[in-house]
Amino acid sequence: MKRQQCPCCDFYTVDSEDEVIVDICDVCFWQYDLIAHELPDKNIGANHISLNQARENYKLFGVCKQEFRHLVRDPIEEELPENNMG
Ligand SMILES: [Zn+2]
């Protein structure tokens, strides 16, 4: 199964066979938002935080927003980038 990479935490958390991706990443709690992905410096859409800020938070706290810390989990084997090459 082909998976899609989360733009925030870089793990492959989404099944790309879904036609419309409306999903929240289990690893960083970023909500997929194609417009926000195009404008990573803008605070728009459902996340109420810019993608770049979310990435920064993930690096620091392991979650895109600290308030969601209790909702995230570690990535599983099949979500690791090295297992999704090619
Ligand atoms: Zn993520």
XYZ file of N, CA and C and ligand atoms in Angstrom:
259
model
N 0.851 -1.200 0.000
C 0.000 0.000 0.000
C 0.883 1.246 0.000
N 0.570 2.168 -0.876
C 1.293 3.431 -0.952
C 0.771 4.387 0.103
N 1.700 4.998 0.793
C 1.312 5.977 1.793
C 1.841 7.350 1.418
N 1.251 8.359 1.995
C 1.663 9.729 1.740
C 2.362 10.300 2.959
N 3.328 11.147 2.688
C 4.146 11.688 3.761
C 3.481 12.892 4.422
N 3.461 12.893 5.698
C 2.933 14.049 6.427
C 3.890 15.223 6.246
N 3.395 16.402 5.850
C 4.286 17.545 5.626
C 4.856 18.106 6.921
N 4.291 17.740 8.020
C 4.758 18.285 9.298
C 5.832 17.411 9.939
N 5.549 16.140 10.145
C 6.508 15.276 10.865
C 7.324 14.397 9.924
N 6.947 14.354 8.609
C 7.678 13.595 7.595
C 7.495 12.079 7.681
N 6.620 11.601 8.546
C 6.329 10.175 8.531
C 5.179 9.903 7.564
N 5.142 8.673 7.094
C 4.136 8.316 6.083
C 2.880 7.815 6.775
N 2.033 8.743 7.134
C 0.899 8.399 7.981
C -0.426 8.323 7.245
N -0.429 8.627 5.948
C -1.711 8.686 5.243
C -1.760 7.723 4.071
N -2.852 7.044 3.978
C -3.118 6.162 2.861
C -3.507 7.021 1.656
N -2.622 7.095 0.666
C -2.844 8.010 -0.452
C -3.913 7.512 -1.418
N -4.452 6.338 -1.180
C -5.529 5.874 -2.053
C -6.850 6.584 -1.761
N -6.921 7.226 -0.633
C -8.099 8.047 -0.361
C -8.122 9.196 -1.352
N -9.275 9.436 -1.953
C -9.329 10.506 -2.945
C -9.214 11.873 -2.304
N -9.932 12.060 -1.250
C -9.847 13.326 -0.540
C -9.174 13.053 0.793
N -8.088 13.747 1.001
C -7.377 13.538 2.251
C -7.889 14.534 3.288
N -8.697 14.036 4.164
C -9.105 14.854 5.304
C -8.774 14.012 6.514
N -7.570 14.179 6.944
C -7.100 13.280 7.980
C -6.186 14.044 8.918
N -6.115 13.541 10.109
C -5.200 14.119 11.089
C -4.098 13.110 11.340
N -2.891 13.598 11.263
C -1.742 12.717 11.452
C -1.714 12.180 12.886
N -1.572 10.869 13.017
C -1.536 10.250 14.345
C -0.249 10.547 15.095
N 0.776 10.922 14.341
C 2.096 11.084 14.943
C 2.329 12.519 15.441
N 1.811 13.518 14.686
C 2.055 14.908 15.096
C 0.769 15.721 15.267
N -0.371 15.137 14.881
C -1.696 15.763 14.975
C -1.901 16.919 14.006
N -1.072 17.011 12.986
C -1.313 17.977 11.909
C -2.511 17.524 11.085
N -3.408 18.433 10.777
C -4.518 18.092 9.899
C -4.136 18.427 8.465
N -4.236 17.449 7.596
C -3.883 17.641 6.199
C -4.728 18.739 5.595
N -4.055 19.676 4.929
C -4.718 20.840 4.382
C -3.885 21.296 3.189
N -4.399 20.993 1.990
C -3.603 21.245 0.793
C -3.273 22.721 0.618
N -4.183 23.601 1.026
C -3.920 25.036 0.883
C -2.814 25.465 1.846
N -2.891 24.980 3.060
C -1.841 25.302 4.035
C -0.490 24.759 3.577
N -0.514 23.625 2.882
C 0.744 23.050 2.414
C 1.381 23.910 1.333
N 0.540 24.599 0.545
C 1.047 25.506 -0.488
C 1.584 26.798 0.115
N 1.064 27.165 1.263
C 1.425 28.440 1.894
C 1.926 28.174 3.311
N 3.093 27.588 3.416
C 3.542 27.096 4.729
C 3.831 28.166 5.772
N 3.897 29.427 5.348
C 4.120 30.487 6.334
C 2.825 31.099 6.846
N 1.706 30.707 6.222
C 0.424 31.330 6.572
C -0.347 30.495 7.600
N -0.921 31.207 8.531
C -1.778 30.562 9.517
C -3.197 30.535 8.961
N -3.521 29.463 8.244
C -4.844 29.352 7.633
C -5.385 27.950 7.852
N -6.676 27.820 7.654
C -7.274 26.492 7.683
C -7.482 25.943 9.085
N -7.727 24.634 9.124
C -8.201 23.980 10.338
C -7.142 23.877 11.433
N -5.885 24.027 11.069
C -4.847 23.830 12.075
C -4.644 25.044 12.990
N -5.069 26.215 12.518
C -4.908 27.454 13.279
C -3.450 27.700 13.645
N -2.588 27.300 12.759
C -1.142 27.443 12.952
C -0.535 27.234 11.569
N 0.564 27.917 11.271
C 1.169 27.699 9.958
C 1.910 26.365 9.938
N 2.113 25.847 8.742
C 2.824 24.575 8.621
C 4.242 24.697 9.166
N 4.891 25.825 8.869
C 6.266 25.982 9.348
C 6.327 26.027 10.875
N 5.333 26.683 11.480
C 5.285 26.718 12.941
C 5.021 25.311 13.496
N 4.144 24.589 12.827
C 3.833 23.222 13.252
C 5.071 22.327 13.183
N 5.852 22.496 12.120
C 7.076 21.694 11.974
C 8.064 22.017 13.089
N 8.155 23.308 13.395
C 9.034 23.752 14.472
C 8.587 23.118 15.801
N 7.296 23.141 16.045
C 6.763 22.549 17.276
C 7.033 21.051 17.320
N 6.896 20.407 16.171
C 7.124 18.966 16.163
C 8.566 18.652 16.550
N 9.487 19.458 16.027
C 10.900 19.252 16.369
C 11.134 19.428 17.867
N 10.479 20.426 18.436
C 10.690 20.737 19.845
C 9.924 19.820 20.784
N 8.667 19.557 20.430
C 7.770 18.895 21.392
C 7.252 17.535 20.930
N 7.495 17.175 19.673
C 6.983 15.907 19.165
C 5.505 15.949 18.851
N 4.973 17.149 18.657
C 3.554 17.316 18.324
C 3.409 18.702 17.684
N 2.417 18.868 16.778
C 2.342 20.138 16.059
C 1.866 21.284 16.943
N 1.112 20.949 17.993
C 0.685 21.955 18.965
C 0.715 21.297 20.337
N 1.277 21.960 21.274
C 1.489 21.316 22.579
C 0.205 20.816 23.226
N -0.898 21.498 22.963
C -2.165 21.075 23.571
C -2.618 19.688 23.104
N -2.040 19.199 22.002
C -2.436 17.882 21.474
C -1.471 16.770 21.880
N -0.576 17.095 22.764
C 0.470 16.160 23.119
C -0.040 14.784 23.562
N -1.122 14.755 24.287
C -1.656 13.487 24.805
C -2.353 12.665 23.729
N -2.514 13.229 22.534
C -3.273 12.549 21.479
C -2.385 11.874 20.441
N -1.104 12.098 20.511
C -0.225 11.558 19.476
C 0.473 10.280 19.946
N 1.003 9.559 18.967
C 1.737 8.323 19.270
C 3.037 8.317 18.480
N 3.905 7.385 18.801
C 5.136 7.228 18.036
C 4.806 6.630 16.669
N 5.634 6.937 15.659
C 5.401 6.337 14.342
C 5.628 4.823 14.390
N 4.871 4.105 13.588
C 5.060 2.658 13.495
C 5.994 2.347 12.332
N 6.474 1.133 12.326
C 7.455 0.683 11.342
C 7.115 1.105 9.916
N 5.894 0.840 9.479
C 5.538 1.092 8.080
C 5.394 2.580 7.752
N 5.465 3.440 8.744
C 5.386 4.889 8.512
C 6.758 5.550 8.422
N 7.811 4.814 8.709
C 9.151 5.389 8.663
C 9.560 5.657 7.220
N 10.200 6.817 6.954
C 10.597 7.150 5.575
C 11.417 6.054 4.912
N 12.305 5.390 5.664
C 13.140 4.365 5.033
C 12.329 3.161 4.563
N 11.116 3.028 5.052
C 10.266 1.924 4.615
C 9.274 2.339 3.534
N 9.398 3.580 3.054
C 8.466 4.082 2.040
C 9.191 4.669 0.837
N 10.400 4.260 0.625
C 11.158 4.764 -0.520
C 10.727 4.027 -1.794
N 10.673 4.780 -2.874
C 10.337 4.168 -4.160
C 8.913 3.771 -4.199
Zn 2.541 14.223 10.988
